[in-house]
XYZ file of C-alpha atoms in Angstrom:
490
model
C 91.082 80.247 83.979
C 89.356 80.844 80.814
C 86.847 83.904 82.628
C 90.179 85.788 83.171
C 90.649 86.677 79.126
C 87.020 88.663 79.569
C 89.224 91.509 81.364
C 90.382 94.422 78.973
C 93.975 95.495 79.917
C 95.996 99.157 79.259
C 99.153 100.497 79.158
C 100.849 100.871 82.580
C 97.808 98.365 84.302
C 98.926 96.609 87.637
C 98.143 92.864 87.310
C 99.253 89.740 88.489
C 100.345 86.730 86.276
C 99.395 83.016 87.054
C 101.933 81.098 86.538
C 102.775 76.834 86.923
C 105.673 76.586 88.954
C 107.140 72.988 90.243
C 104.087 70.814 89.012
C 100.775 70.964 88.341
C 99.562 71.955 91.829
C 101.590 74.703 92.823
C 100.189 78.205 91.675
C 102.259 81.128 91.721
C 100.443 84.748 91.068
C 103.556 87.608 90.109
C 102.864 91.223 90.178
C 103.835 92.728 86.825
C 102.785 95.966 84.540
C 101.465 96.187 80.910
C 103.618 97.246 78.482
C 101.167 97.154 75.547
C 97.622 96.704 75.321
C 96.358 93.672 73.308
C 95.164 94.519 70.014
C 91.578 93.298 69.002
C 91.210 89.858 68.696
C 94.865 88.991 70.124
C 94.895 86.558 72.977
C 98.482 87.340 74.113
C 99.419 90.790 76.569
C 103.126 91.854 76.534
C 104.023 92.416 80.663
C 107.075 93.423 82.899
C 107.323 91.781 86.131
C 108.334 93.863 89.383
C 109.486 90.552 91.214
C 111.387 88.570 88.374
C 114.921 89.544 87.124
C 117.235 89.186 84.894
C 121.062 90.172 84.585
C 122.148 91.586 80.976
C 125.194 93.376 80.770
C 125.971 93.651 83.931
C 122.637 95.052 84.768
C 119.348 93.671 86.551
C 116.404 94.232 84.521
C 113.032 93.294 84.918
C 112.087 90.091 83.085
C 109.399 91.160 80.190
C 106.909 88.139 78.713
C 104.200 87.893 76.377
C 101.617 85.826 78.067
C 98.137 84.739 77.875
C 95.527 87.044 78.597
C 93.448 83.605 80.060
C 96.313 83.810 82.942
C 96.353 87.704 83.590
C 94.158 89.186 86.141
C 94.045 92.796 87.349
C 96.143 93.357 90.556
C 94.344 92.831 93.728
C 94.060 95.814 96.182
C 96.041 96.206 99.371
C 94.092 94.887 102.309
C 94.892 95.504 106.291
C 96.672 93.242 108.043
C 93.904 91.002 109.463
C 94.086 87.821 111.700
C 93.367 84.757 109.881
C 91.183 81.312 111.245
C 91.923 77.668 110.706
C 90.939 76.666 107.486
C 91.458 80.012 105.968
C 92.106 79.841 102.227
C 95.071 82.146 102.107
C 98.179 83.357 99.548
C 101.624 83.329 101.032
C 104.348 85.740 99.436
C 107.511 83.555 98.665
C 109.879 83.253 95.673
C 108.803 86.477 94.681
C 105.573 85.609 94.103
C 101.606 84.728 95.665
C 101.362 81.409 96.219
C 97.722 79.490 96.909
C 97.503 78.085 100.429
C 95.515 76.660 103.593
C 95.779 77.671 107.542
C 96.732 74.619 109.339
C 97.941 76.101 112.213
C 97.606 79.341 114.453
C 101.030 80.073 116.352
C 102.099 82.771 118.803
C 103.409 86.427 117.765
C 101.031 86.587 114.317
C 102.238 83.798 112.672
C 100.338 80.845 111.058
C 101.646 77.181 109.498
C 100.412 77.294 106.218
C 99.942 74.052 104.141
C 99.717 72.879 100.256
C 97.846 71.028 97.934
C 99.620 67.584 97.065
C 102.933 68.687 99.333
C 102.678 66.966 102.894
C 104.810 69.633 104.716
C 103.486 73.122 105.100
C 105.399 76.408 106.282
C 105.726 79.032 109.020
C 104.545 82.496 107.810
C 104.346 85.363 109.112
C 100.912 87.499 108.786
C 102.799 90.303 107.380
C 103.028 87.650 104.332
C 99.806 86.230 103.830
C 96.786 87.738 102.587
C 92.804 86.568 101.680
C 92.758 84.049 98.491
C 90.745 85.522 95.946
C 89.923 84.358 92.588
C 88.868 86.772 89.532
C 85.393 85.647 88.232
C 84.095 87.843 85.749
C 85.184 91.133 86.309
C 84.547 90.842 89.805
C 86.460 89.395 93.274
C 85.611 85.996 94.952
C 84.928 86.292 97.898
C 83.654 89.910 97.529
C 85.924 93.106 98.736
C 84.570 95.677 101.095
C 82.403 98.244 99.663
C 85.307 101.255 99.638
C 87.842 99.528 97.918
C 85.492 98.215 94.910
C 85.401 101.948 93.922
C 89.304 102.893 94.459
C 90.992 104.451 90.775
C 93.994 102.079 91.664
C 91.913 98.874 91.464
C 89.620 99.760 88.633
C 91.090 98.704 85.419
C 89.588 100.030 82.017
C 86.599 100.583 82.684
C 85.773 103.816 80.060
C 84.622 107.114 81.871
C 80.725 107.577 81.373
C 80.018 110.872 83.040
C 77.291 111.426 84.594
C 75.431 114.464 82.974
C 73.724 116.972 85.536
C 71.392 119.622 84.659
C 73.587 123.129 86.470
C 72.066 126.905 86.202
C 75.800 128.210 86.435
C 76.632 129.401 83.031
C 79.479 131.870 84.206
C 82.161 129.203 82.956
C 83.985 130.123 80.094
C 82.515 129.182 76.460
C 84.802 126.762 74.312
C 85.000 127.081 70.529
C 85.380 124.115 68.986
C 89.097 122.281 68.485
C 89.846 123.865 71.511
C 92.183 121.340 73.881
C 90.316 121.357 77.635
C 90.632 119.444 80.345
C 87.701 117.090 81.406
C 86.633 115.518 84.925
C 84.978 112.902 85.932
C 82.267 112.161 88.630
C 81.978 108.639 88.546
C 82.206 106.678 92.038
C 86.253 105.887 91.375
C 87.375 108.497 89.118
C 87.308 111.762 91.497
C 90.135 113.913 91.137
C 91.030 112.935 87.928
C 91.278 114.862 84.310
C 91.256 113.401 81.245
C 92.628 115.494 77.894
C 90.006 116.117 75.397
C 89.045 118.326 72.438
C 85.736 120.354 71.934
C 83.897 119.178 69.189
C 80.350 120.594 69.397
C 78.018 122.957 72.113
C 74.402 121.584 73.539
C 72.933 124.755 74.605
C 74.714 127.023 76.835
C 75.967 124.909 79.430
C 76.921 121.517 77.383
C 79.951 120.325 75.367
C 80.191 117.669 72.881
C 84.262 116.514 73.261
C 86.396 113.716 71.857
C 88.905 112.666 74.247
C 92.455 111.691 73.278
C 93.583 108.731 75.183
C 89.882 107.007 75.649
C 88.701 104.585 73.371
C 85.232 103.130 72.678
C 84.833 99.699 73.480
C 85.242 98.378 70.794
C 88.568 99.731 70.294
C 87.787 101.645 66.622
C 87.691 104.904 67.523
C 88.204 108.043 70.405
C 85.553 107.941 72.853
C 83.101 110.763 72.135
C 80.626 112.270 75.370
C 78.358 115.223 76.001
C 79.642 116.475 79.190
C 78.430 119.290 81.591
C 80.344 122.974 81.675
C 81.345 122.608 85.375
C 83.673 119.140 84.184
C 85.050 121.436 81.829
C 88.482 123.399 81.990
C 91.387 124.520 79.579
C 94.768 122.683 79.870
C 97.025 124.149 82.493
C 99.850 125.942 81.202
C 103.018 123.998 81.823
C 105.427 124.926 84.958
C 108.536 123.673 84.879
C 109.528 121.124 87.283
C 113.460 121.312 86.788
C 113.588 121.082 90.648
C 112.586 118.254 93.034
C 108.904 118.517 94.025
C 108.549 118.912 97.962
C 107.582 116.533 100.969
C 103.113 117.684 100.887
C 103.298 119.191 97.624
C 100.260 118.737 95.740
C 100.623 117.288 92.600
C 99.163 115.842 89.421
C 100.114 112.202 88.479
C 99.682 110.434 85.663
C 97.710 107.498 85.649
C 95.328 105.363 83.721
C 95.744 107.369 80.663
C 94.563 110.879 83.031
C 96.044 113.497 85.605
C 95.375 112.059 89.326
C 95.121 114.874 91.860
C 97.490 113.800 95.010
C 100.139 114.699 97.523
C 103.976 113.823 97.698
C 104.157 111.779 100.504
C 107.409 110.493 100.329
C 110.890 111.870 98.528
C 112.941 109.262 97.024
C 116.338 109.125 95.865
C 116.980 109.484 91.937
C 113.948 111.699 91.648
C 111.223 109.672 92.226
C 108.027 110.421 94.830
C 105.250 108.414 96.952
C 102.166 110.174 95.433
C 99.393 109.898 98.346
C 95.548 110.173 96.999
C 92.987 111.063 99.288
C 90.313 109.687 97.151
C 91.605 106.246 97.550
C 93.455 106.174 100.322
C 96.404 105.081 98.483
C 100.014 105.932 97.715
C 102.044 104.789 94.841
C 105.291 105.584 93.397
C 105.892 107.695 89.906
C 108.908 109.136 88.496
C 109.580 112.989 88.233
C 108.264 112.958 84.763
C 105.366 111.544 85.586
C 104.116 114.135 87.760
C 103.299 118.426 87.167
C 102.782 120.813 89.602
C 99.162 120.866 90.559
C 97.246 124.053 89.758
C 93.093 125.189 90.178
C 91.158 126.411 87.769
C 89.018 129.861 90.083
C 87.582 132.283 88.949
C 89.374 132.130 84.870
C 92.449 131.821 86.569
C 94.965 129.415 86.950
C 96.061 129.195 90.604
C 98.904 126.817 91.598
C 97.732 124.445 94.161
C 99.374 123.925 97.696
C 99.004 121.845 100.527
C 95.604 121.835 101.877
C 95.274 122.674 105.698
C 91.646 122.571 107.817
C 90.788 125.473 109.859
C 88.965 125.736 113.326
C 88.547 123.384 116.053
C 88.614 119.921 116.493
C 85.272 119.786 116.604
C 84.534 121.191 112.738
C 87.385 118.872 111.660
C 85.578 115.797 112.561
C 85.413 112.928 109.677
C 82.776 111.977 108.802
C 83.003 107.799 108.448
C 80.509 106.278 106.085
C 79.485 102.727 106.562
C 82.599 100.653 105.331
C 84.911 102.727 105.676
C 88.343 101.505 106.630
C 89.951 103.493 109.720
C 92.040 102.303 112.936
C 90.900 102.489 116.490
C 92.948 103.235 119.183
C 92.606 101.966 122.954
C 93.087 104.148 126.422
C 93.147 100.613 128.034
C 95.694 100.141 130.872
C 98.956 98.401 129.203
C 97.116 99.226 125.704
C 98.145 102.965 124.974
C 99.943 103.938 122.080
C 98.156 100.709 120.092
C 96.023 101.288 117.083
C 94.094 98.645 115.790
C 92.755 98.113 112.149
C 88.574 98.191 111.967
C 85.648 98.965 109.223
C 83.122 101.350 110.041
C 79.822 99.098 110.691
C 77.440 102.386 111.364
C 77.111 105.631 112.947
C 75.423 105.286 116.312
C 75.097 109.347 117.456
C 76.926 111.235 120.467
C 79.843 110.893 118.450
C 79.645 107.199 117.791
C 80.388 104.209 115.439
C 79.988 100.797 116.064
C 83.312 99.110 114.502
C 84.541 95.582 113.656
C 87.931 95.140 114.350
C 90.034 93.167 111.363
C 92.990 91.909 113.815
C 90.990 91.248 117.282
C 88.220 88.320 117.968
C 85.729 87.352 120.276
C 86.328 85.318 123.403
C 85.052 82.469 121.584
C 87.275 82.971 118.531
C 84.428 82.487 116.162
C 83.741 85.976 114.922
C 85.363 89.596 114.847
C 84.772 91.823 117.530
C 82.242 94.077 117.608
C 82.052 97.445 119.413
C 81.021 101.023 120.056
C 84.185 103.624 119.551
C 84.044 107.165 119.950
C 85.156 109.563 117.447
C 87.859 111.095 119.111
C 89.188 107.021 119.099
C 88.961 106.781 115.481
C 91.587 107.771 112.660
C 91.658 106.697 108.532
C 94.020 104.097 107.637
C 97.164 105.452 107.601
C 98.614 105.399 103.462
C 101.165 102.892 102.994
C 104.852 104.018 102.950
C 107.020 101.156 101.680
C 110.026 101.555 103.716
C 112.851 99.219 101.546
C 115.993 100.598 103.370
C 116.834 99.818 107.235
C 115.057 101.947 109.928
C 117.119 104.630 112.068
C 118.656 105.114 115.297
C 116.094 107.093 117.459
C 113.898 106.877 114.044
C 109.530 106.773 115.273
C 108.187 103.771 114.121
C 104.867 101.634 114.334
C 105.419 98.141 115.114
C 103.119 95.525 114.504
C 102.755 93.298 117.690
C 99.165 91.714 119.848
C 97.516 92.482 116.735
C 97.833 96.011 116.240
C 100.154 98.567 115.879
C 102.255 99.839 118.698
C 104.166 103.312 118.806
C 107.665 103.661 119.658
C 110.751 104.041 119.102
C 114.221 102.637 117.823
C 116.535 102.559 120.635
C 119.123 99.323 118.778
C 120.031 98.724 115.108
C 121.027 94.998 114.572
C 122.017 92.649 111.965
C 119.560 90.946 109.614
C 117.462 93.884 109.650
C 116.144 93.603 113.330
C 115.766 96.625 115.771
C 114.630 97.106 119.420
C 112.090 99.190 119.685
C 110.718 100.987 123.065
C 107.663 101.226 124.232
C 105.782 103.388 127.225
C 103.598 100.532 127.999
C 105.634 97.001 127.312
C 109.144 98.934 127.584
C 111.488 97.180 124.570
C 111.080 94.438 122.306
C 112.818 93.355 119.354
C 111.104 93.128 115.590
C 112.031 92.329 112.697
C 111.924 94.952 109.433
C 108.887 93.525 107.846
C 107.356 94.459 111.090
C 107.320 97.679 111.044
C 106.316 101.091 109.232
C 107.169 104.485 109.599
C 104.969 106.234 112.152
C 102.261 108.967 110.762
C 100.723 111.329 112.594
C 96.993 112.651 111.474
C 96.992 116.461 112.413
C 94.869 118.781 110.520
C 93.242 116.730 108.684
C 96.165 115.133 106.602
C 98.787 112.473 107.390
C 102.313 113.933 108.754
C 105.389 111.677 108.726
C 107.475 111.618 111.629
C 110.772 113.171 111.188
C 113.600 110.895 113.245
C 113.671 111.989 116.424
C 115.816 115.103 118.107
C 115.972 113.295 121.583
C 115.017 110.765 123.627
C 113.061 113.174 126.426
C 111.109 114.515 123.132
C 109.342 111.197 123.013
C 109.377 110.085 126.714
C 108.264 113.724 127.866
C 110.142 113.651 131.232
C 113.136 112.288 132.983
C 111.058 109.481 135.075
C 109.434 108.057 131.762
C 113.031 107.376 129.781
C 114.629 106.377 133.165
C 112.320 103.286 133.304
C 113.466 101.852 129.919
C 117.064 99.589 129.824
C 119.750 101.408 131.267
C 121.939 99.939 129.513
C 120.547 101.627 126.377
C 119.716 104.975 127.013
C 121.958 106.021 129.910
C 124.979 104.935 127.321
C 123.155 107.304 124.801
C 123.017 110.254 126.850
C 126.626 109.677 128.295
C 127.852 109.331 125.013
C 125.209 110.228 122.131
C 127.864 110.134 119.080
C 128.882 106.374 119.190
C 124.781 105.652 118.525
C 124.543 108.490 115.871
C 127.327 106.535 114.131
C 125.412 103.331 113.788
């Protein structure tokens, strides 16, 4: 584990910890944060765990640990949930925590028998709770991610911003004298849409700044990381707005990340004022406190210009994406018995006339040896939905996506039960009944941007007619229209 220490941590980093739990063979990785970088030359990092807790006083805290940097490695990105072969070396999420496993077995409804190094009895686990073993080598993942999320800001850790200078003939930005405090962006493959506080300490010309920024670092740790950056990555600091008030559901905001403001979306409003920040750039959402956000504004023109939800205009035609090789997106299916199913896939290449050829992450060939393979037309094809974590139990009536043949299926709640299961209706299989871990909230991608579902007014509202809802269990929804208020209840 000694290649591990290589990797320079932050403040507010999201790693994982290796730790020995119940003998020598059993590996457990737990996500935790930095508290405090290492200084130069230390070979201990003080962390906070998100899994692991503690009660003081009465209270549950997070357990905090100085550990070895040789068993800290950066946290690894979130991956789609994928089918997995025999033989597969695989983590499985119990006791709070990654542990290092093998696929022994492939059972029915996405589940797999996972086994252990030096234990002779393996377990049942369900694919929601495995993912891809991968070891940190050398700044770099083992086996290899794909291509897109190598460059995303939330999997990059501390890598200093080298901006790339380009040569511009636009010298209508404004000139900064030097001490001024500005703003500067980056255009490095991983950084877009964030700005990073600096101060102006020289002028190259008329369309160059010399600036000394004031949360970077060199390398070597002695001193603020000085660059000559272009006048177009240049802006003065936004004045401050206060943000006494909850932010709104699509608001675009600035979060504070990686020692620089993140340009995103709230996604998601939590109780006790905190948000799901979505960011475009990534495809990622992640959770900050109020504090850690401001209200987003543009810099046009020499004005500042408060920033609001973006929304595309014209036809469906000039809002088509355009996928790049890699890309991760979800395909859906106008099969018989398949609508209303999206399934996860990378973009393999653009074939013209409106056409990719995808490979599927969740479906195989007939001879189980590969991924499937096909051609999928644009109209078919949709990014990844961002993640929603969804912590408290689902809704009566509530639009979800449930995860079930390897894909995901839309419907809706029609039963809340115990132990956090639900039945859920569908158009083309009628009801079934999942479990929570099964399922997310439903998103819809209109306009260019992800919309979340808002629970549902009706049943007819998702059904569309009276001879679509009449084919689902009577005993279900003809007690909910007879008497509506003992379900609201639930």
């Amino acid at each position: 584990m000694s290649h591990l220490s290589h990797t320079h941590f932050h403040k507010g980093d999201q790693i994982e910890v290796l730790k020995l739990e119940n003998g020598p063979n059993t590996l457990t990785y737990y996500a935790a944060a930095v508290l405090r970088s290492p200084v130069k030359q230390r070979t201990k990092i003080l962390i906070e765990y998100q899994t692991l807790m503690i009660i003081e006083s009465d209270c549950q805290k997070c357990v905090t640990e100085l550990v070895d940097l040789a068993s800290v490695r950066p946290m690894p990105p979130r991956e789609l949930n994928k089918c997995f072969k025999m033989g597969d070396s695989v983590d499985v999420y119990c006791d709070n925590g990654w542990q290092k496993g093998t696929v022994k077995d492939i059972l029915e409804n996405s589940k797999y028998v996972v086994g252990f190094d030096g234990k002779s009895e393996g377990i049942v686990a369900e694919q929601c709770n495995l993912r891809l073993h991968r070891e940190w080598d050398d700044g770099s993942w083992v086996p290899p991610l794909p291509e897109q999320n190598m460059s995303s800001p939330m999997d990059m850790k501390s890598r200093k911003v080298k901006l790339k200078i380009k040569c511009s003939k636009r010298l209508s930005e404004p000139m900064f004298r030097m001490g001024t405090r500005v703003e500067v962006k980056s255009d490095e493959e991983g950084y877009n849409g964030a700005w990073y506080g600096a101060f102006v300490v020289g002028t190259i010309g008329n369309d160059k700044f010399m600036v000394q920024y004031q949360n970077l670092v060199t390398d070597d740790e002695t001193a603020p990381l000085r660059e000559v950056v272009n006048t177009e990555h240049v802006r003065p600091c936004p004045p401050s707005v206060p943000s006494d008030v909850q932010f709104k559901l699509f608001e675009k905001v600035d979060a504070w990340f990686n020692e620089g403001w993140w340009e995103g979306e709230v996604s998601e409003v939590l109780y006790g004022f905190k948000y799901k920040v979505y960011f475009s750039s990534s495809n990622e959402t992640l959770e900050f406190n109020h504090s850690g956000l401001r209200h987003h504004q543009e810099w046009n023109n020499g004005k500042w210009i408060k920033g609001k939800s973006m929304k595309l205009k014209g036809n469906k035609t000039n809002q088509r994406l355009k996928f790049c090789k890699g890309t991760i997106v979800e395909v859906k299916s106008d099969e018989v018995g398949f609508q209303g199913a999206w399934f996860s896939a990378i973009i393999i290449k653009k074939m013209g006339n409106g056409k990719f050829l995808v490979q599927y992450q969740s479906l195989l060939t007939d001879d189980g040896t590969d991924f499937l393979t096909e051609e999928a037309s644009a109209s078919d094809i949709r990014p990844s939905p961002p993640h929603i974590q969804h912590a408290y139990p689902f809704k009566l009536l509530e639009k979800v996506d449930a995860w079930y043949s390897d894909g995901w299926w839309f419907g809706c709640i029609i039963k809340v039960h115990k132990n956090m299961k639900y039945t859920v209706y569908f158009q083309a299989t009628e009801e079934l009944e999942f479990h929570h871990s099964e399922l997310r909230p439903h998103q819809e991608w209109i306009d260019g941007r992800w919309v979340a579902s808002s629970k549902m007014s009706n049943v007819e509202s998702m059904f569309g007619n009276t001879s679509l809802w009449c084919q689902c269990n009577q005993k279900h929804l003809v007690s909910l229209f007879s008497n509506p208020y003992k379900f609201m209840s639930q």
